[in-house]
Coordinates of C-alpha atoms in Angstrom, one line a residue:
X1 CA 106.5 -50.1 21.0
X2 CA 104.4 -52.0 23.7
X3 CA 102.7 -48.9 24.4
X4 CA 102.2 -48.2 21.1
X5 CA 101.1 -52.3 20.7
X6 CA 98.6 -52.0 23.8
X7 CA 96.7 -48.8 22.9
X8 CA 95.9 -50.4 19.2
X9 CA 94.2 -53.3 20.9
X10 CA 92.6 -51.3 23.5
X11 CA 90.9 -49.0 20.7
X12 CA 90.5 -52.5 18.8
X13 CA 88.7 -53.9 21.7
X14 CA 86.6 -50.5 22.5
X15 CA 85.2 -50.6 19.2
X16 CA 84.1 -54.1 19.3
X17 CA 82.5 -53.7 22.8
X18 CA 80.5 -50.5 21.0
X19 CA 79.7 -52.8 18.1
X20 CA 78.5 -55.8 20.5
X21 CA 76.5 -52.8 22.0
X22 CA 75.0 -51.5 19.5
X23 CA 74.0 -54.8 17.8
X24 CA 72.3 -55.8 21.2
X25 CA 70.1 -52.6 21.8
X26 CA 67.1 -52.1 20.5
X27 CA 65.9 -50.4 17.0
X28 CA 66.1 -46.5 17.3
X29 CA 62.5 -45.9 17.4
X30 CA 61.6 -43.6 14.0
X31 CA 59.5 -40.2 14.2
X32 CA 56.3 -40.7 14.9
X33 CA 53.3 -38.9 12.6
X34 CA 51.6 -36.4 14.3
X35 CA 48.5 -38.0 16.3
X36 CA 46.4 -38.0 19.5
X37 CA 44.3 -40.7 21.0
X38 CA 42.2 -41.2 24.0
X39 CA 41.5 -43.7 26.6
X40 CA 40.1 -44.0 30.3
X41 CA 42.8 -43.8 33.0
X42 CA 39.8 -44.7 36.1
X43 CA 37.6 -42.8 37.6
X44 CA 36.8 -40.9 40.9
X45 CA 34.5 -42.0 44.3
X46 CA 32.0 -40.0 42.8
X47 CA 31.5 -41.1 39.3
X48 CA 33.4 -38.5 37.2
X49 CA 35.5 -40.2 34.6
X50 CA 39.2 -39.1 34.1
X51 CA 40.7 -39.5 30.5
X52 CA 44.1 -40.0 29.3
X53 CA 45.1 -38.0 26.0
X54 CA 48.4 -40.0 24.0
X55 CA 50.1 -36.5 21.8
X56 CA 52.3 -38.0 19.3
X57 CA 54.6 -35.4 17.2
X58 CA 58.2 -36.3 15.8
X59 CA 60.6 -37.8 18.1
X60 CA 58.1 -37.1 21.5
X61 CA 55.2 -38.8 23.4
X62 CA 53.4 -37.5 25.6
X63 CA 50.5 -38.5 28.1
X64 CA 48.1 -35.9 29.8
X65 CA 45.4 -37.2 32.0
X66 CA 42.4 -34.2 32.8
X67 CA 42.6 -35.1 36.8
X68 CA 44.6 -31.9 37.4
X69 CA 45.9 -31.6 33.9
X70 CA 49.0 -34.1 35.0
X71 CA 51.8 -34.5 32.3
X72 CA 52.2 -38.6 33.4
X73 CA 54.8 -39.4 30.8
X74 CA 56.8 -38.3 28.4
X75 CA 59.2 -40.1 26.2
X76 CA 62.1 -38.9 24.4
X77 CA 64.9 -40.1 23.0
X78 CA 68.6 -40.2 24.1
X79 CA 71.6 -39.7 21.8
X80 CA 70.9 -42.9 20.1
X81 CA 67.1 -42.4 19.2
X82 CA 65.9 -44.7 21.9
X83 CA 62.9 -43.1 23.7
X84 CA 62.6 -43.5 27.7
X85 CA 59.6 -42.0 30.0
X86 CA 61.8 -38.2 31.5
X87 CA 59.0 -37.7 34.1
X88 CA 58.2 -38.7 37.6
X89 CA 54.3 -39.5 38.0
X90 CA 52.2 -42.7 39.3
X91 CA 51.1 -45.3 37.3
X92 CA 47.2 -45.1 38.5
X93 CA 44.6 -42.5 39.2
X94 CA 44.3 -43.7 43.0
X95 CA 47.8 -42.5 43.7
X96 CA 47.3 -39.2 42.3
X97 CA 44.0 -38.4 43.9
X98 CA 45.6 -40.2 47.5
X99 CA 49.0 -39.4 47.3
X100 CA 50.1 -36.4 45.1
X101 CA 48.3 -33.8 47.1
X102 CA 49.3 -33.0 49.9
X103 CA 52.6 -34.7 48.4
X104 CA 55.0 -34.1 45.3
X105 CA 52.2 -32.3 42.7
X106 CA 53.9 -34.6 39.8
X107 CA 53.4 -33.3 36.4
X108 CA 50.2 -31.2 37.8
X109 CA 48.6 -28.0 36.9
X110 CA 49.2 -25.5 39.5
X111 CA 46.7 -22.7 40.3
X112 CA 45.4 -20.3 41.6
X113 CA 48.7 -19.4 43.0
X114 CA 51.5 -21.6 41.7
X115 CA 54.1 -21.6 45.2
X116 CA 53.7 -20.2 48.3
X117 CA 52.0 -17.3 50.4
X118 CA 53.0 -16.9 53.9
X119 CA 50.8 -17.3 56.2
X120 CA 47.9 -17.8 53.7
X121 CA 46.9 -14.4 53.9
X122 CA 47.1 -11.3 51.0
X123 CA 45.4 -8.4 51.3
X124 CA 43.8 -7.0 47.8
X125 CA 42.5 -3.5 47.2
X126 CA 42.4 -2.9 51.0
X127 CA 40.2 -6.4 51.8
X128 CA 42.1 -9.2 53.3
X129 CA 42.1 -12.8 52.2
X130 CA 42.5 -15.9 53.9
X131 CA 43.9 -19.1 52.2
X132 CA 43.9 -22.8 53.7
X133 CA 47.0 -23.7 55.3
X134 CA 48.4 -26.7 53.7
X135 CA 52.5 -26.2 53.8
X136 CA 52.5 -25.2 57.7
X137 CA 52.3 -22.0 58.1
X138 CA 51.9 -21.1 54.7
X139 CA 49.4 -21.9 51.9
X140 CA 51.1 -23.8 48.9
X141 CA 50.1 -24.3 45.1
X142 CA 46.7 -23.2 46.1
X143 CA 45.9 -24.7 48.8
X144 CA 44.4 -28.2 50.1
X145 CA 42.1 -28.2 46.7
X146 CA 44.1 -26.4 44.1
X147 CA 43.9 -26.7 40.2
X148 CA 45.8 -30.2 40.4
X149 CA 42.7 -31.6 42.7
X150 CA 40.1 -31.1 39.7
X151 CA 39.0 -32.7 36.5
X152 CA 39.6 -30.2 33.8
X153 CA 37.6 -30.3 30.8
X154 CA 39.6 -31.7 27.4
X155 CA 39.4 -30.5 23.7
X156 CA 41.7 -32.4 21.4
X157 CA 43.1 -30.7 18.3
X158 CA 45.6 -30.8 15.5
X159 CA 47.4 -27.8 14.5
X160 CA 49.5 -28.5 11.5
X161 CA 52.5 -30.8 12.0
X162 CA 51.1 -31.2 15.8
X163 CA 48.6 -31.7 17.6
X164 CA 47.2 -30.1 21.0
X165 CA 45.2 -30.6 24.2
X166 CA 43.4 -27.9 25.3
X167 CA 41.8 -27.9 29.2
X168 CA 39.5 -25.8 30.8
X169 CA 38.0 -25.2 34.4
X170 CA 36.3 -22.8 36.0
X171 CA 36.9 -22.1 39.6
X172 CA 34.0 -20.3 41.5
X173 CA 34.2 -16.9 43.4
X174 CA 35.9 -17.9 47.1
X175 CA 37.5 -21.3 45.7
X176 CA 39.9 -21.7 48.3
X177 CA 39.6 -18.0 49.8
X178 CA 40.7 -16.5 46.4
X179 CA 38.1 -13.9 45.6
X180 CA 36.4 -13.8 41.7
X181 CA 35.3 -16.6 39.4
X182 CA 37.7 -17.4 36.8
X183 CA 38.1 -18.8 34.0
X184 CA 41.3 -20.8 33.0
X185 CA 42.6 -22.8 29.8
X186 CA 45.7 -24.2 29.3
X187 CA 46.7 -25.7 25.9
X188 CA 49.5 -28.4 25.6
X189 CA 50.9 -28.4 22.2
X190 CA 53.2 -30.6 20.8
X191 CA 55.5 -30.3 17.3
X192 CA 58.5 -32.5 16.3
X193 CA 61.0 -31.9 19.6
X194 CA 59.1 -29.6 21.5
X195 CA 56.2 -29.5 24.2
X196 CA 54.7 -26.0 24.6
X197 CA 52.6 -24.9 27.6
X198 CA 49.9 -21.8 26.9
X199 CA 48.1 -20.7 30.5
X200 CA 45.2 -18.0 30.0
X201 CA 42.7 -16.9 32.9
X202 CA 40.0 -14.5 32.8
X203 CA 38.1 -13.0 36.2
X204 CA 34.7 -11.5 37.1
X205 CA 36.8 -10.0 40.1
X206 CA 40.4 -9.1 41.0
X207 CA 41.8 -11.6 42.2
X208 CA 45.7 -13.1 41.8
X209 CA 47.1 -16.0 39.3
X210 CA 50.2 -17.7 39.1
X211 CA 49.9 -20.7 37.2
X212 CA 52.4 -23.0 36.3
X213 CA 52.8 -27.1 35.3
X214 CA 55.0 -28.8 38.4
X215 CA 56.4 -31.4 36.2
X216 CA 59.5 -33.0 37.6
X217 CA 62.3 -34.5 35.2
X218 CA 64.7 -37.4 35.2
X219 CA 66.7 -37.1 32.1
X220 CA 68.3 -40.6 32.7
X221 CA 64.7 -41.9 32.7
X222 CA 62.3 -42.1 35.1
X223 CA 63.3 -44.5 38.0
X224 CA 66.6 -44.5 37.2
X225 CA 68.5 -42.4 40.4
X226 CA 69.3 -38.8 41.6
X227 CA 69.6 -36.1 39.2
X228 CA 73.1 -34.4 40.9
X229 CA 75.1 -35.3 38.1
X230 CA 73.2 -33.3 35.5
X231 CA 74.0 -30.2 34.6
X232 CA 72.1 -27.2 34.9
X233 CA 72.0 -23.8 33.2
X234 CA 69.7 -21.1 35.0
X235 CA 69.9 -17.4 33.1
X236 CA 69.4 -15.3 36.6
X237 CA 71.8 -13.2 37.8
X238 CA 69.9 -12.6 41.1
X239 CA 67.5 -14.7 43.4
X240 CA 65.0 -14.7 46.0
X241 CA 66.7 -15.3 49.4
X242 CA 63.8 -17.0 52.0
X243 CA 63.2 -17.4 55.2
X244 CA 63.1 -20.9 57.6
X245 CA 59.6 -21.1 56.5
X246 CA 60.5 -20.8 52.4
X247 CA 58.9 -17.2 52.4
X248 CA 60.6 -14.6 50.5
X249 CA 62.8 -11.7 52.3
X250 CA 61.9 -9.1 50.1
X251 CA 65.4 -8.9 48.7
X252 CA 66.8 -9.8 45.2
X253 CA 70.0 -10.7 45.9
X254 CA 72.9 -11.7 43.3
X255 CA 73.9 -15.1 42.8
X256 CA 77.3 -14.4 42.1
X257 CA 79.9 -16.4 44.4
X258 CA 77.3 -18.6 46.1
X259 CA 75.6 -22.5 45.3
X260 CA 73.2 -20.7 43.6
X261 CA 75.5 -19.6 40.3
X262 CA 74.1 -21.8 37.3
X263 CA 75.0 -19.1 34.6
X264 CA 77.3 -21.5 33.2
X265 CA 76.4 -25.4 33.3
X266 CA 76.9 -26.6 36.6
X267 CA 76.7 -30.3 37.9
X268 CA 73.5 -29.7 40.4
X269 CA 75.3 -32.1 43.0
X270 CA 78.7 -30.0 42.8
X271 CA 77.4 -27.8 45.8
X272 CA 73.8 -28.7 47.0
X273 CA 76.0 -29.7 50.9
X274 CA 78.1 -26.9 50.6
X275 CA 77.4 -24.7 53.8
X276 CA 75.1 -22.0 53.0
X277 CA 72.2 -20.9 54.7
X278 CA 69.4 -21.0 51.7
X279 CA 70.4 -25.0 50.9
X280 CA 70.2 -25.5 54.9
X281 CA 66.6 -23.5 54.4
X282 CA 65.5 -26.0 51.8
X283 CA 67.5 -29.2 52.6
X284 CA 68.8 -28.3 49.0
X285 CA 67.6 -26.2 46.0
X286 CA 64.1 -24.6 46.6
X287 CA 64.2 -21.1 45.6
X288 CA 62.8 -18.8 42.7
X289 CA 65.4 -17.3 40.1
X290 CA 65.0 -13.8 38.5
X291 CA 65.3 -14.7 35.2
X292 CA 67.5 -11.8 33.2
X293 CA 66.0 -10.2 30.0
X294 CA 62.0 -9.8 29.3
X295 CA 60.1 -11.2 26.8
X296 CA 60.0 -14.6 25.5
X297 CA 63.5 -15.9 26.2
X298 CA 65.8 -18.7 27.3
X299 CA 65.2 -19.5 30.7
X300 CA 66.8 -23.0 31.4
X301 CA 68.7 -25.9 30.5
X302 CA 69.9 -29.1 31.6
X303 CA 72.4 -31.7 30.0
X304 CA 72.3 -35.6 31.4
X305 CA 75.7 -36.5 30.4
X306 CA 74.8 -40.6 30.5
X307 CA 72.3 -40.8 27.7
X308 CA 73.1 -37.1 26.5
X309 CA 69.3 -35.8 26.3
X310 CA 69.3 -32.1 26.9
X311 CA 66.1 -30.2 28.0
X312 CA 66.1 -26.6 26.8
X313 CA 63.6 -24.1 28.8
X314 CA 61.6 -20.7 27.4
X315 CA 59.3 -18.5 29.0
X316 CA 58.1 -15.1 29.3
X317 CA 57.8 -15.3 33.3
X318 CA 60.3 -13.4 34.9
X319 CA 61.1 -16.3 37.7
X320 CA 61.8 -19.9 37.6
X321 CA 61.3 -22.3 40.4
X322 CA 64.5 -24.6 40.8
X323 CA 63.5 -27.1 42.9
X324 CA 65.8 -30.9 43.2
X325 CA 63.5 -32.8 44.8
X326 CA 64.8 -32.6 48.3
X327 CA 61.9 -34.4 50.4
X328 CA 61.5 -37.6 48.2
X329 CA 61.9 -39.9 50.7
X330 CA 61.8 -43.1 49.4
X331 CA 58.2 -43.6 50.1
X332 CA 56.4 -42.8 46.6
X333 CA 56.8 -45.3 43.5
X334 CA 56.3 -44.7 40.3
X335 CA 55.4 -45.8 36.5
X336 CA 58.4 -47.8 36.6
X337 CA 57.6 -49.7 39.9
X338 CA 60.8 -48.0 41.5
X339 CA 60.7 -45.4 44.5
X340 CA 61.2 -42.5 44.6
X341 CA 64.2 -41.0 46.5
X342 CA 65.9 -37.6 47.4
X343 CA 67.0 -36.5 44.4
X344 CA 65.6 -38.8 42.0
X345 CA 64.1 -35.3 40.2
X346 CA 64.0 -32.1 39.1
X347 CA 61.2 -29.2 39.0
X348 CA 61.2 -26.0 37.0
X349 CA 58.6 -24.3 37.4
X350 CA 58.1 -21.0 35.2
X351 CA 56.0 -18.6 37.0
X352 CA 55.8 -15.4 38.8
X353 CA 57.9 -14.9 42.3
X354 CA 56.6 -16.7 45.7
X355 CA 54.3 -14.4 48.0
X356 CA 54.3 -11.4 45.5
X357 CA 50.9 -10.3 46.4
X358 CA 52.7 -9.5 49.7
X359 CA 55.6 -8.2 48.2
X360 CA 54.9 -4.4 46.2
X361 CA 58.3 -4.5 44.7
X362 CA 58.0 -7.5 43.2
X363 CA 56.1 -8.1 39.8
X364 CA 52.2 -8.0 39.9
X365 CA 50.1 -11.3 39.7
X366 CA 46.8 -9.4 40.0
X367 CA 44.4 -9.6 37.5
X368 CA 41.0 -7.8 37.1
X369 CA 38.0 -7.9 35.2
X370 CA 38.5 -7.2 31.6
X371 CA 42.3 -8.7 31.2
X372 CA 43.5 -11.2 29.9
X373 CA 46.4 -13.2 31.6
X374 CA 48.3 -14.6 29.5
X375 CA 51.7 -17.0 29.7
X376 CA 53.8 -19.4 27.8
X377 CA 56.4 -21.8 28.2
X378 CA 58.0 -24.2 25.9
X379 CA 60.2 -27.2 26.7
X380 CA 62.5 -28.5 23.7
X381 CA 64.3 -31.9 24.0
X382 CA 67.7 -32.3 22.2
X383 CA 70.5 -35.0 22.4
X384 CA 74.1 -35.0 22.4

């Protein structure tokens, strides 16, 4: 009978704390109408102005700035309709242009070559190539001036319900040792719950492309602590096992019975100290996935059991760069004034597999006069 007594007042007392709770926090912020604004977010030594694009659609906000096509916030709401910033990024031009590169790539575009080549060489149609060496000794996102170094140019539209932001650059024959002028666009578009990513490059060359966007996600909210009790869904049955240097092997090896199983949810922090070799490698998850199916398709997911936002991942790449943030170090701080330490993030990053021009087997990222390259990726935001 006291047992019986106590748990009635405990639930009594539970649901008055919830009430107290919810009377205290604020107003669940209502859907926004579809909308897009611009402002200036500073400019560089040399003059060029870099903008800031607000994309309003639904229950998302998003803010895209055209110094290397950065993603610098985006808000969306937890299981209660309250909106918080689910991005890493800094909150002022100066710390991009000084700090992001060489450094954590926040939210950037990434191109030509989205991860890494070893060695910074590739050889293409029997002539070899020689990339800067900027992730020792390999060349990384493109080397020391990649796509996330440069202003891209910004066309704002609305496409129905949403709206979109489309950027442009072209990057000149020999830009960074990659051969061929090309021409790239990406469009952000955003409807109701979901951000989608379109990538297209054309060349007057052959050349390679990998692009990719190198956001990196705190579903807690920005500045709020590590990531390792997330959960995280990867649809790969097989990975790319690296070297010390973070170069592929060559071999697509199963994830089956190793750290690197996230075909059912998995907390990321269950096994990122377990002893295996690739998580000594990386000081934690760095590696590319081989995503199963073709096509458009699901790719990832991750569930943030506190404020139960979920992030649901599609592409039609067939890798996906898991990557948890391993050298934050304490030393970065960002929109919320807080640092930024190991963990405190997640990247992934759709794209095509590391160092594939020097790998045959793997799938082609050459392109040549007269294609079209062509990508997508969408990134849907749920609560539960």
């Amino acid at each position: 009978m006291l047992t019986r007594l106590f748990k009635t007042r405990l639930v009594g007392l539970t649901a008055m704390v919830g009430l107290l709770a919810s009377l205290s926090a604020p107003a669940v912020e209502a859907a926004s109408k579809p909308d897009i604004t611009k402002e200036q977010f500073g400019a560089l030594s040399d003059g060029t102005k870099v903008w800031r694009y607000t994309l309003t659609s639904g229950v998302l906000r998003v803010r895209i700035i055209t110094y290397g096509g950065i993603v610098q916030q985006l808000d969306a709401p937890d299981r209660h309709g309250h909106r918080a910033n689910v991005v890493l990024g800094f909150p002022d031009l100066n710390d991009y242009v000084t700090k992001n590169n060489p450094g954590p790539y926040f939210g950037a575009l990434i191109g030509r070559y989205a991860n890494r080549i070893a060695k910074g060489t590739f050889t293409l149609d029997g002539k070899t190539y020689h990339l800067p060496i900027n992730n020792d000794p390999n060349s990384l996102h493109g080397g020391t001036k990649g796509f996330d170094t440069k202003v891209w140019t910004a066309t704002p539209d609305r496409t129905g319900d949403g709206v979109s932001l489309r950027l442009d650059l072209t990057s000149p024959d020999g830009d960074m040792g990659y051969p061929g002028t090309v021409a790239a666009s990406v469009t952000y578009t955003l409807i109701r719950n979901q951000l989608r990513i379109d990538y297209r490059a054309t060349t007057d060359k052959p050349t390679i492309v990998n692009l990719t966007n190198h956001s990196y996600w705190n579903l807690a909210g920005e500045g709020t602590g590590s990531i390792y009790a997330d959960k995280l869904q990867i649809n790969a049955s097989h990975f790319t096992p690296v070297d010390s240097t973070l170069i592929p092997t060559g071999q697509i090896a199963s994830v089956a019975r190793t750290p690197m199983d996230f075909r059912q949810p998995t907390e990321i922090g269950a096994r990122i100290r377990d002893n295996f070799q690739q998580l000594a490698y990386g000081q934690g998850y760095d590696h590319n996935w081989v995503l199963d199916g073709s096509g458009f398709r699901p790719a990832a997911r991750v569930i943030e059991p506190g404020s139960g936002r979920v992030l649901s991942i599609a592409t039609d790449q067939p890798g996906i760069q898991f990557y948890s943030g391993n050298f934050l170090d304490g030393t970065l701080y960002g929109t919320s004034g807080h640092s930024y330490r190991q963990g405190d993030g997640l990247a992934l990053e759709t794209q095509h597999f590391p160092d594939s021009p020097n790998h045959p087997d793997f799938p082609s990222t050459v392109l040549r006069p007269g294609q079209t390259y062509r990508t997508a990726t969408t990134f849907t935001f749920s609560a539960r």
